[in-house]
Backbone as numpy.savetxt, mean C-alpha at the origin, in Angstrom:
# Nx Ny Nz CAx CAy CAz Cx Cy Cz
12.12 -28.44 -10.46 12.00 -27.23 -9.64 12.31 -26.01 -10.50
11.62 -24.94 -10.25 11.79 -23.74 -11.06 13.16 -23.17 -10.87
13.74 -22.72 -11.95 15.06 -22.11 -11.87 14.97 -20.72 -11.31
16.05 -20.25 -10.71 16.08 -18.91 -10.14 16.18 -17.88 -11.25
15.60 -16.73 -10.99 15.64 -15.64 -11.95 16.01 -14.38 -11.24
16.20 -13.31 -12.01 16.54 -12.03 -11.42 15.43 -11.54 -10.50
14.18 -11.94 -10.82 13.05 -11.52 -9.99 13.13 -12.12 -8.60
13.84 -13.26 -8.46 13.91 -13.91 -7.17 15.19 -13.64 -6.42
16.07 -12.81 -6.96 17.33 -12.52 -6.30 17.12 -11.53 -5.17
17.60 -11.87 -3.99 17.45 -10.99 -2.84 18.30 -9.74 -3.02
17.72 -8.60 -2.76 18.45 -7.34 -2.88 19.62 -7.30 -1.91
20.72 -6.69 -2.35 21.92 -6.64 -1.53 21.88 -5.51 -0.51
21.01 -4.52 -0.72 20.99 -3.35 0.14 19.94 -3.44 1.24
19.46 -4.65 1.53 18.41 -4.81 2.53 18.96 -4.70 3.94
18.17 -4.16 4.87 18.53 -4.25 6.29 18.56 -5.73 6.68
19.29 -6.10 7.73 19.48 -7.52 8.06 18.19 -8.29 8.31
17.25 -7.69 9.04 16.00 -8.40 9.31 15.19 -8.63 8.06
15.10 -7.62 7.22 14.35 -7.76 5.96 15.02 -8.78 5.05
16.35 -8.79 5.05 17.10 -9.73 4.21 16.83 -11.18 4.64
16.83 -11.42 5.95 16.58 -12.78 6.45 15.18 -13.24 6.08
14.20 -12.36 6.19 12.84 -12.72 5.83 12.72 -12.99 4.34
13.34 -12.15 3.51 13.28 -12.34 2.06 13.92 -13.66 1.66
15.02 -14.02 2.28 15.67 -15.28 1.96 14.79 -16.47 2.36
14.09 -16.35 3.48 13.18 -17.42 3.90 12.03 -17.55 2.92
11.49 -16.43 2.46 10.39 -16.46 1.49 10.86 -17.06 0.18
12.07 -16.70 -0.26 12.61 -17.25 -1.50 12.78 -18.77 -1.39
13.21 -19.23 -0.22 13.38 -20.68 -0.01 12.03 -21.40 -0.07
11.02 -20.81 0.56 9.68 -21.41 0.51 9.16 -21.45 -0.92
9.43 -20.39 -1.65 8.97 -20.33 -3.05 9.58 -21.46 -3.86
10.85 -21.73 -3.64 11.51 -22.80 -4.39 10.83 -24.15 -4.15
10.30 -24.36 -2.96 9.63 -25.62 -2.66 8.30 -25.77 -3.40
7.78 -24.69 -3.95 6.52 -24.79 -4.69 6.72 -25.53 -6.01
7.95 -25.51 -6.52 8.26 -26.21 -7.77 7.37 -25.73 -8.92
7.23 -24.43 -9.03 6.47 -23.83 -10.13 7.41 -23.19 -11.13
6.93 -23.01 -12.33 7.77 -22.43 -13.38 7.69 -20.91 -13.42
6.57 -20.38 -13.02 6.38 -18.93 -13.11 5.73 -18.38 -11.85
5.86 -17.09 -11.67 5.20 -16.43 -10.55 3.68 -16.48 -10.71
3.22 -16.49 -11.94 1.78 -16.58 -12.18 1.24 -17.91 -11.66
2.00 -18.99 -11.83 1.57 -20.28 -11.30 1.53 -20.24 -9.77
2.53 -19.59 -9.16 2.54 -19.46 -7.71 1.33 -18.66 -7.24
1.00 -17.59 -7.96 -0.15 -16.77 -7.60 -1.44 -17.58 -7.68
-1.54 -18.46 -8.70 -2.73 -19.29 -8.85 -2.86 -20.27 -7.69
-1.74 -20.84 -7.25 -1.78 -21.76 -6.11 -2.20 -21.04 -4.84
-1.67 -19.85 -4.63 -2.02 -19.09 -3.43 -3.48 -18.65 -3.45
-3.98 -18.36 -4.64 -5.38 -17.94 -4.74 -6.32 -19.07 -4.32
-5.91 -20.32 -4.57 -6.72 -21.45 -4.12 -6.84 -21.48 -2.60
-5.87 -20.86 -1.93 -5.89 -20.79 -0.46 -6.37 -19.42 0.01
-7.12 -18.74 -0.88 -7.73 -17.44 -0.56 -6.72 -16.32 -0.39
-5.55 -16.45 -1.01 -4.57 -15.36 -1.00 -4.39 -14.90 -2.44
-5.10 -13.82 -2.78 -5.02 -13.30 -4.14 -3.90 -12.27 -4.22
-2.83 -12.64 -4.90 -1.68 -11.76 -5.03 -1.25 -11.68 -6.48
-0.95 -10.46 -6.92 -0.40 -10.26 -8.26 1.00 -10.86 -8.32
1.39 -11.48 -9.44 2.75 -12.03 -9.54 3.84 -11.02 -9.20
3.64 -9.76 -9.55 4.65 -8.75 -9.26 4.78 -8.52 -7.76
3.68 -8.67 -7.01 3.76 -8.54 -5.56 4.58 -9.68 -4.96
4.37 -10.89 -5.45 5.14 -12.03 -4.96 6.62 -11.83 -5.26
6.93 -11.28 -6.43 8.32 -11.01 -6.78 8.95 -10.03 -5.80
8.20 -8.99 -5.43 8.75 -8.01 -4.48 8.93 -8.60 -3.09
8.06 -9.54 -2.72 8.25 -10.22 -1.44 9.51 -11.09 -1.47
9.75 -11.74 -2.59 10.91 -12.63 -2.70 12.23 -11.88 -2.64
12.29 -10.73 -3.32 13.57 -10.02 -3.33 13.72 -9.03 -2.19
12.70 -8.95 -1.32 12.81 -8.10 -0.14 12.41 -6.67 -0.35
11.95 -6.34 -1.53 11.55 -4.96 -1.79 10.33 -4.58 -0.95
9.49 -5.56 -0.65 8.31 -5.34 0.19 8.30 -6.33 1.33
7.77 -5.90 2.46 7.55 -6.80 3.59 6.11 -7.30 3.51
5.91 -8.60 3.34 4.55 -9.11 3.20 3.84 -9.20 4.53
2.51 -9.30 4.51 1.79 -9.55 5.76 2.11 -10.94 6.27
2.05 -11.13 7.58 2.42 -12.42 8.16 1.50 -13.53 7.66
0.25 -13.20 7.40 -0.68 -14.21 6.89 -0.21 -14.80 5.57
0.35 -13.96 4.71 0.87 -14.45 3.43 2.03 -15.40 3.66
2.93 -15.05 4.58 4.10 -15.88 4.87 3.66 -17.26 5.37
2.70 -17.29 6.27 2.22 -18.56 6.81 1.52 -19.38 5.73
0.75 -18.71 4.87 0.08 -19.41 3.77 1.10 -20.00 2.80
2.16 -19.26 2.53 3.21 -19.75 1.65 3.91 -20.96 2.28
4.16 -20.91 3.59 4.77 -22.03 4.29 3.88 -23.27 4.20
2.60 -23.11 4.42 1.65 -24.23 4.35 1.67 -24.85 2.97
1.66 -24.00 1.94 1.66 -24.50 0.56 2.98 -25.20 0.24
4.10 -24.64 0.70 5.41 -25.26 0.45 5.50 -26.62 1.13
5.00 -26.72 2.36 5.05 -27.98 3.09 4.21 -29.06 2.39
3.12 -28.64 1.78 2.25 -29.60 1.08 2.90 -30.12 -0.20
3.71 -29.28 -0.85 4.25 -29.64 -2.16 5.69 -30.15 -2.11
6.37 -29.94 -1.01 7.77 -30.35 -0.90 7.88 -31.78 -0.38
9.09 -32.31 -0.47 9.36 -33.63 0.10 9.23 -33.56 1.62
8.95 -34.68 2.27 8.82 -34.69 3.73 10.06 -34.10 4.40
9.83 -33.24 5.37 10.89 -32.61 6.15 11.81 -31.70 5.33
11.42 -31.38 4.10 12.27 -30.52 3.27 12.18 -29.06 3.70
11.03 -28.65 4.21 10.85 -27.27 4.67 11.40 -27.18 6.09
12.50 -26.47 6.24 13.22 -26.47 7.51 12.64 -25.50 8.53
12.10 -24.39 8.08 11.59 -23.39 9.00 10.17 -23.73 9.45
9.90 -23.52 10.72 8.57 -23.74 11.27 7.77 -22.44 11.20
6.44 -22.50 11.32 5.64 -21.27 11.35 6.08 -20.33 12.47
6.46 -20.89 13.63 6.91 -20.04 14.74 8.19 -19.30 14.38
9.10 -19.98 13.70 10.35 -19.33 13.29 10.08 -18.25 12.24
9.13 -18.50 11.36 8.79 -17.50 10.35 8.14 -16.27 11.01
7.33 -16.50 12.01 6.73 -15.37 12.72 7.81 -14.52 13.39
8.82 -15.18 13.93 9.92 -14.44 14.57 10.71 -13.65 13.53
10.96 -14.25 12.37 11.66 -13.53 11.31 10.85 -12.33 10.83
9.54 -12.54 10.71 8.67 -11.44 10.24 8.67 -10.30 11.25
8.60 -10.64 12.55 8.59 -9.61 13.58 9.90 -8.84 13.61
11.01 -9.50 13.28 12.32 -8.85 13.31 12.63 -8.07 12.05
11.87 -8.30 10.99 12.14 -7.64 9.71 11.74 -6.17 9.78
12.64 -5.31 9.33 12.39 -3.87 9.35 11.22 -3.53 8.43
10.40 -2.59 8.85 9.23 -2.19 8.06 9.60 -1.27 6.91
10.75 -0.62 6.98 11.12 0.37 5.99 12.61 0.40 5.76
13.03 0.82 4.56 14.44 1.03 4.25 14.93 2.36 4.80
14.02 3.26 5.01 14.38 4.65 5.33 14.75 4.78 6.81
15.99 5.13 7.10 16.46 5.23 8.47 15.81 6.38 9.23
15.40 7.42 8.54 14.81 8.59 9.19 13.29 8.60 9.15
12.69 7.53 8.63 11.25 7.54 8.42 10.47 6.87 9.53
11.15 6.19 10.43 10.45 5.49 11.50 9.50 6.36 12.28
9.93 7.52 12.81 9.02 8.39 13.55 7.83 8.85 12.72
8.07 9.14 11.45 6.96 9.59 10.59 5.94 8.48 10.39
6.41 7.25 10.18 5.50 6.13 10.01 4.71 5.85 11.29
5.39 5.94 12.43 4.71 5.71 13.70 3.65 6.78 13.96
3.98 8.03 13.64 3.02 9.11 13.81 1.85 8.94 12.86
2.13 8.47 11.64 1.07 8.21 10.67 0.10 7.18 11.22
0.64 6.08 11.75 -0.21 5.03 12.29 -0.99 5.52 13.52
-0.32 6.30 14.38 -1.00 6.82 15.56 -2.16 7.72 15.17
-1.91 8.58 14.18 -2.94 9.51 13.73 -4.13 8.77 13.14
-3.87 7.72 12.39 -4.96 6.95 11.81 -5.79 6.26 12.89
-5.09 5.69 13.90 -5.82 5.04 14.99 -6.68 6.05 15.76
-6.10 7.23 16.01 -6.83 8.24 16.77 -8.05 8.74 16.00
-7.91 8.95 14.71 -9.04 9.41 13.92 -10.11 8.33 13.82
-9.68 7.07 13.71 -10.66 5.98 13.67 -11.42 5.93 14.98
-10.71 6.14 16.11 -11.37 6.13 17.41 -12.39 7.26 17.52
-12.00 8.44 17.06 -12.90 9.59 17.13 -14.14 9.38 16.26
-13.92 8.81 15.08 -15.07 8.55 14.21 -16.02 7.55 14.84
-15.45 6.52 15.51 -16.29 5.51 16.14 -17.10 6.10 17.30
-16.57 7.15 17.93 -17.24 7.76 19.08 -18.29 8.79 18.68
-18.29 9.18 17.40 -19.24 10.19 16.97 -20.66 9.65 17.01
-21.60 10.44 17.50 -23.00 9.99 17.49 -23.54 9.94 16.07
-24.58 9.17 15.88 -25.20 9.08 14.56 -25.68 10.46 14.13
-25.49 10.73 12.85 -25.89 12.03 12.34 -27.41 12.13 12.27
-27.94 13.16 12.85 -29.39 13.38 12.83 -29.68 14.51 11.87
-30.57 14.27 10.97 -30.90 15.29 9.98 -31.52 16.48 10.68
-31.10 17.70 10.36 -31.66 18.89 10.99 -33.08 19.13 10.53
-33.82 19.90 11.33 -35.17 20.25 10.94 -35.11 21.12 9.70
-35.91 20.84 8.72 -35.86 21.61 7.48 -36.27 23.04 7.68
-35.60 23.92 6.99 -36.01 25.33 6.96 -37.06 25.46 5.88
-37.60 26.64 5.77 -38.64 26.83 4.76 -38.10 26.58 3.37
-36.81 26.93 3.19 -36.23 26.74 1.86 -35.97 25.27 1.57
-35.80 24.48 2.66 -35.47 23.09 2.46 -36.70 22.19 2.47
-37.80 22.74 2.96 -38.96 21.90 3.16 -39.42 21.16 1.93
-39.27 21.76 0.76 -39.73 21.13 -0.46 -38.63 20.36 -1.17
-37.48 20.23 -0.52 -36.34 19.56 -1.16 -35.93 18.35 -0.32
-36.40 17.13 -0.64 -36.08 15.95 0.17 -34.59 15.71 0.27
-33.85 16.01 -0.79 -32.41 15.75 -0.76 -31.73 16.59 0.31
-32.26 17.79 0.55 -31.63 18.68 1.53 -31.76 18.14 2.94
-32.75 17.26 3.17 -32.97 16.74 4.51 -31.88 15.77 4.93
-31.22 15.13 3.97 -30.24 14.10 4.29 -28.81 14.50 3.93
-28.65 15.70 3.40 -27.29 16.12 3.03 -26.45 16.32 4.27
-25.19 15.96 4.17 -24.23 16.23 5.23 -23.17 17.15 4.69
-22.65 17.99 5.55 -21.60 18.91 5.13 -20.32 18.14 4.86
-19.72 18.25 3.67 -18.49 17.51 3.39 -17.37 17.92 4.33
-16.52 16.97 4.65 -15.36 17.27 5.47 -14.44 18.22 4.73
-13.85 19.20 5.41 -12.90 20.09 4.73 -11.65 19.34 4.35
-11.24 19.48 3.11 -10.04 18.79 2.61 -9.10 19.85 2.05
-8.10 20.31 2.81 -7.20 21.36 2.33 -6.55 21.00 1.01
-6.56 21.96 0.09 -5.89 21.86 -1.19 -6.52 20.86 -2.16
-7.57 20.21 -1.77 -8.19 19.25 -2.66 -9.46 19.84 -3.25
-9.73 19.49 -4.51 -10.95 19.93 -5.14 -11.91 18.75 -5.20
-13.14 19.02 -5.57 -14.13 17.96 -5.60 -15.02 18.04 -4.37
-16.25 17.53 -4.49 -17.20 17.69 -3.40 -17.63 16.35 -2.81
-16.87 15.28 -3.05 -17.22 13.99 -2.48 -16.89 13.96 -0.99
-17.74 13.23 -0.24 -17.49 13.09 1.20 -16.20 12.30 1.42
-15.31 12.83 2.26 -14.02 12.20 2.54 -13.99 11.75 3.99
-13.52 10.57 4.23 -13.39 10.08 5.60 -12.23 10.79 6.28
-12.44 11.18 7.53 -11.42 11.95 8.24 -10.12 11.17 8.37
-10.21 9.87 8.60 -8.98 9.11 8.79 -8.17 9.04 7.51
-8.85 8.97 6.36 -8.14 8.91 5.09 -7.43 10.23 4.82
-8.12 11.34 5.05 -7.52 12.65 4.82 -6.34 12.86 5.76
-6.50 12.49 7.03 -5.44 12.69 8.01 -4.20 11.90 7.65
-4.37 10.64 7.23 -3.23 9.82 6.86 -2.51 10.40 5.65
-3.28 10.88 4.68 -2.68 11.47 3.49 -1.92 12.75 3.85
-2.50 13.57 4.72 -1.83 14.80 5.13 -0.52 14.49 5.86
-0.52 13.45 6.70 0.69 13.09 7.44 1.79 12.63 6.49
1.43 11.78 5.53 2.43 11.31 4.57 2.96 12.47 3.74
2.06 13.31 3.22 2.49 14.42 2.39 3.38 15.38 3.17
3.01 15.68 4.42 3.80 16.60 5.24 5.18 16.02 5.54
5.24 14.73 5.86 6.52 14.10 6.18 7.43 14.06 4.96
6.87 13.67 3.81 7.67 13.61 2.59 8.14 15.00 2.17
7.27 15.98 2.31 7.64 17.35 1.96 8.75 17.86 2.87
8.65 17.55 4.16 9.69 17.98 5.11 11.04 17.37 4.76
11.04 16.08 4.44 12.29 15.43 4.04 12.84 16.04 2.76
11.94 16.30 1.81 12.36 16.88 0.53 12.98 18.26 0.73
12.37 19.08 1.56 12.86 20.44 1.76 14.18 20.48 2.53
14.42 19.43 3.32 15.69 19.36 4.05 16.80 18.73 3.22
16.51 18.49 1.94 17.52 17.93 1.05 17.61 16.42 1.05
16.71 15.75 1.77 16.77 14.30 1.87 15.76 13.67 0.90
15.97 13.92 -0.38 15.03 13.45 -1.39 14.96 11.93 -1.41
16.10 11.27 -1.18 16.09 9.81 -1.17 15.21 9.26 -0.07
15.26 9.89 1.11 14.43 9.45 2.22 12.96 9.75 1.95
12.69 10.86 1.28 11.30 11.19 0.94 10.72 10.14 0.00
11.51 9.75 -0.98 11.06 8.72 -1.93 10.89 7.39 -1.21
11.83 7.07 -0.31 11.74 5.81 0.44 10.49 5.78 1.31
10.14 6.91 1.91 8.94 6.97 2.73 7.69 6.69 1.89
7.62 7.32 0.72 6.48 7.08 -0.17 6.45 5.63 -0.61
7.62 5.09 -0.94 7.72 3.70 -1.39 7.24 2.74 -0.31
7.71 2.92 0.90 7.41 1.98 1.97 6.02 2.15 2.54
5.41 3.32 2.35 4.09 3.57 2.91 2.97 3.23 1.94
3.26 3.24 0.65 2.19 3.13 -0.35 1.36 1.86 -0.20
2.01 0.74 0.12 1.26 -0.52 0.20 0.26 -0.54 1.34
0.48 0.28 2.36 -0.41 0.27 3.53 -1.56 1.27 3.42
-1.57 2.08 2.37 -2.60 3.10 2.21 -3.77 2.57 1.40
-4.94 3.06 1.71 -6.11 2.73 0.90 -6.03 3.54 -0.39
-6.81 3.16 -1.42 -6.81 3.95 -2.65 -7.16 5.42 -2.42
-8.12 5.68 -1.52 -8.48 7.07 -1.24 -7.32 7.80 -0.57
-6.65 7.16 0.37 -5.49 7.77 1.02 -4.41 8.08 0.00
-4.14 7.13 -0.88 -3.10 7.33 -1.89 -3.44 8.50 -2.81
-4.69 8.55 -3.26 -5.10 9.65 -4.14 -5.02 10.99 -3.43
-5.46 11.03 -2.17 -5.41 12.28 -1.42 -3.97 12.73 -1.19
-3.07 11.78 -0.93 -1.66 12.13 -0.74 -1.07 12.71 -2.03
-1.40 12.10 -3.16 -0.92 12.61 -4.45 -1.45 14.03 -4.68
-2.72 14.25 -4.37 -3.32 15.57 -4.57 -2.64 16.61 -3.68
-2.35 16.26 -2.44 -1.67 17.19 -1.53 -0.26 17.49 -2.02
0.45 16.48 -2.47 1.80 16.70 -2.99 1.76 17.55 -4.26
0.70 17.40 -5.03 0.58 18.18 -6.27 0.43 19.66 -5.96
0.11 19.99 -4.71 -0.04 21.38 -4.33 1.26 22.11 -4.08
2.39 21.54 -4.42 3.66 22.25 -4.23 4.89 21.39 -4.38
4.69 20.08 -4.46 5.81 19.16 -4.62 5.54 18.24 -5.81
5.60 18.83 -7.00 5.23 18.09 -8.21 6.11 16.86 -8.42
7.41 16.98 -8.08 8.30 15.84 -8.30 7.91 14.67 -7.41
7.52 14.95 -6.17 7.10 13.88 -5.28 5.74 13.32 -5.70
4.86 14.18 -6.21 3.57 13.70 -6.71 3.78 12.74 -7.87
4.69 13.11 -8.79 4.98 12.23 -9.92 5.60 10.92 -9.44
6.46 11.02 -8.42 7.06 9.81 -7.86 5.99 8.90 -7.26
5.07 9.49 -6.50 4.00 8.70 -5.89 3.13 8.03 -6.95
2.87 8.73 -8.03 2.08 8.15 -9.12 2.81 6.95 -9.71
4.11 7.12 -9.98 4.89 6.02 -10.55 4.96 4.82 -9.63
5.19 5.06 -8.33 5.30 3.97 -7.37 3.98 3.21 -7.26
2.88 3.94 -7.12 1.59 3.28 -6.99 1.19 2.57 -8.28
1.49 3.18 -9.41 1.15 2.54 -10.68 1.90 1.25 -10.90
3.16 1.22 -10.47 3.99 0.02 -10.69 3.76 -1.06 -9.64
3.48 -0.65 -8.39 3.53 -1.62 -7.30 2.17 -2.08 -6.78
1.12 -1.33 -7.05 -0.19 -1.69 -6.50 -0.89 -2.70 -7.40
-1.79 -3.46 -6.82 -2.60 -4.39 -7.58 -3.49 -3.62 -8.56
-3.89 -4.29 -9.62 -4.65 -3.63 -10.68 -5.91 -2.95 -10.13
-6.62 -3.66 -9.24 -7.86 -3.09 -8.70 -7.57 -1.81 -7.91
-6.50 -1.82 -7.14 -6.14 -0.63 -6.37 -5.81 0.54 -7.29
-5.08 0.26 -8.36 -4.72 1.32 -9.31 -5.97 1.94 -9.92
-6.92 1.11 -10.28 -8.17 1.64 -10.86 -8.93 2.48 -9.84
-8.95 2.04 -8.59 -9.63 2.81 -7.55 -8.93 4.15 -7.31
-7.59 4.13 -7.31 -6.85 5.39 -7.13 -7.17 6.34 -8.29
-7.22 5.80 -9.50 -7.53 6.64 -10.67 -8.92 7.26 -10.53
-9.87 6.48 -10.07 -11.24 7.00 -9.88 -11.23 8.13 -8.85
-10.50 7.91 -7.75 -10.43 8.94 -6.70 -9.74 10.20 -7.21
-8.69 10.04 -8.01 -8.00 11.21 -8.56 -8.93 12.00 -9.47
-9.73 11.31 -10.26 -10.72 12.00 -11.09 -11.68 12.79 -10.21
-12.13 12.16 -9.12 -13.08 12.83 -8.23 -12.46 14.05 -7.55
-11.15 14.03 -7.38 -10.45 15.14 -6.75 -10.07 16.23 -7.76
-10.49 16.06 -9.00 -10.21 17.06 -10.01 -8.84 16.96 -10.63
-8.26 15.74 -10.65 -6.92 15.54 -11.21 -6.96 14.47 -12.30
-7.66 14.74 -13.41 -7.77 13.73 -14.47 -6.43 13.38 -15.10
-5.52 14.35 -15.20 -4.21 14.05 -15.79 -3.44 13.05 -14.93
-3.53 13.20 -13.61 -2.85 12.27 -12.73 -3.53 10.90 -12.76
-4.84 10.89 -12.92 -5.55 9.62 -13.05 -5.08 8.87 -14.29
-4.95 9.60 -15.40 -4.44 8.98 -16.62 -2.99 8.52 -16.43
-2.21 9.32 -15.73 -0.79 9.00 -15.56 -0.60 7.71 -14.76
-1.41 7.50 -13.71 -1.22 6.29 -12.91 -1.67 5.05 -13.67
-2.68 5.20 -14.52 -3.08 4.07 -15.36 -2.00 3.75 -16.39
-1.40 4.79 -16.95 -0.32 4.56 -17.91 0.89 3.92 -17.25
1.18 4.33 -16.01 2.30 3.73 -15.28 2.05 2.25 -15.04
0.81 1.91 -14.72 0.46 0.51 -14.48 0.56 -0.30 -15.77
0.10 0.26 -16.87 0.15 -0.44 -18.15 1.57 -0.63 -18.64
2.43 0.34 -18.33 3.82 0.26 -18.78 4.64 -0.75 -17.99
4.11 -1.10 -16.81 4.86 -2.03 -15.95 4.47 -3.46 -16.27
5.42 -4.21 -16.76 5.18 -5.62 -17.08 5.72 -6.46 -15.96
4.89 -7.09 -15.13 5.39 -7.84 -13.99 6.20 -9.05 -14.42
7.22 -9.38 -13.63 8.04 -10.54 -13.91 7.18 -11.80 -13.81
7.36 -12.72 -14.73 6.55 -13.92 -14.76 7.38 -15.19 -14.57
8.59 -15.04 -14.09 9.44 -16.21 -13.88 9.96 -16.23 -12.47
């Protein structure tokens, strides 16, 4: 059985629900009897769960709350590889632990996260209700320009540069995160602002993450740099590349380079 490492040590500062879930995940991991996190990632990928070894490490130590599907997949794999009856927790018990685990470390961030999710749902609903876009009748100036017949007016994106079409839900989510983090920062709660960015980053799409960084760059450079570091270290490689592409499109090539450098500098734990 694989020996324990610092990567698998449960954090001491976890809320009780998150701590219980992390300990359960660590126990399941031990039943895999693998030597490295990379081997665990390879086993999970066979079950259609593609996870970077560093993500698995964060799930084990409680730094991140994994999706319930990952927890159930890990339980299934542990039960297959462990001795009979060695896995004590049932899927139902794991679901209960997951439901009880706190979503964030930040005590003051709950309302902001809930509002973020509400805003995203509302914007998605509004987008779904919008009628199909009908191309306007060409004017005399447009008549000879086929491209003008299908152009759509880009969504307004405050403080962002670039002319790519932006989805309203992505912009709204980024604005909510940036506004909440900025409010916490201005009230002197820098730790809570960082915790909000940390706990929210995994749930954002690459476009949302890039837009949030761009908005923070408009007046909160320290938080923008923090968001770049967090995303570069914690996101999967593909997500980091997508964020970098979006940052380039938003006119922030230096930030695009910075997030790639942050990702390259981060060596995920392999034990």
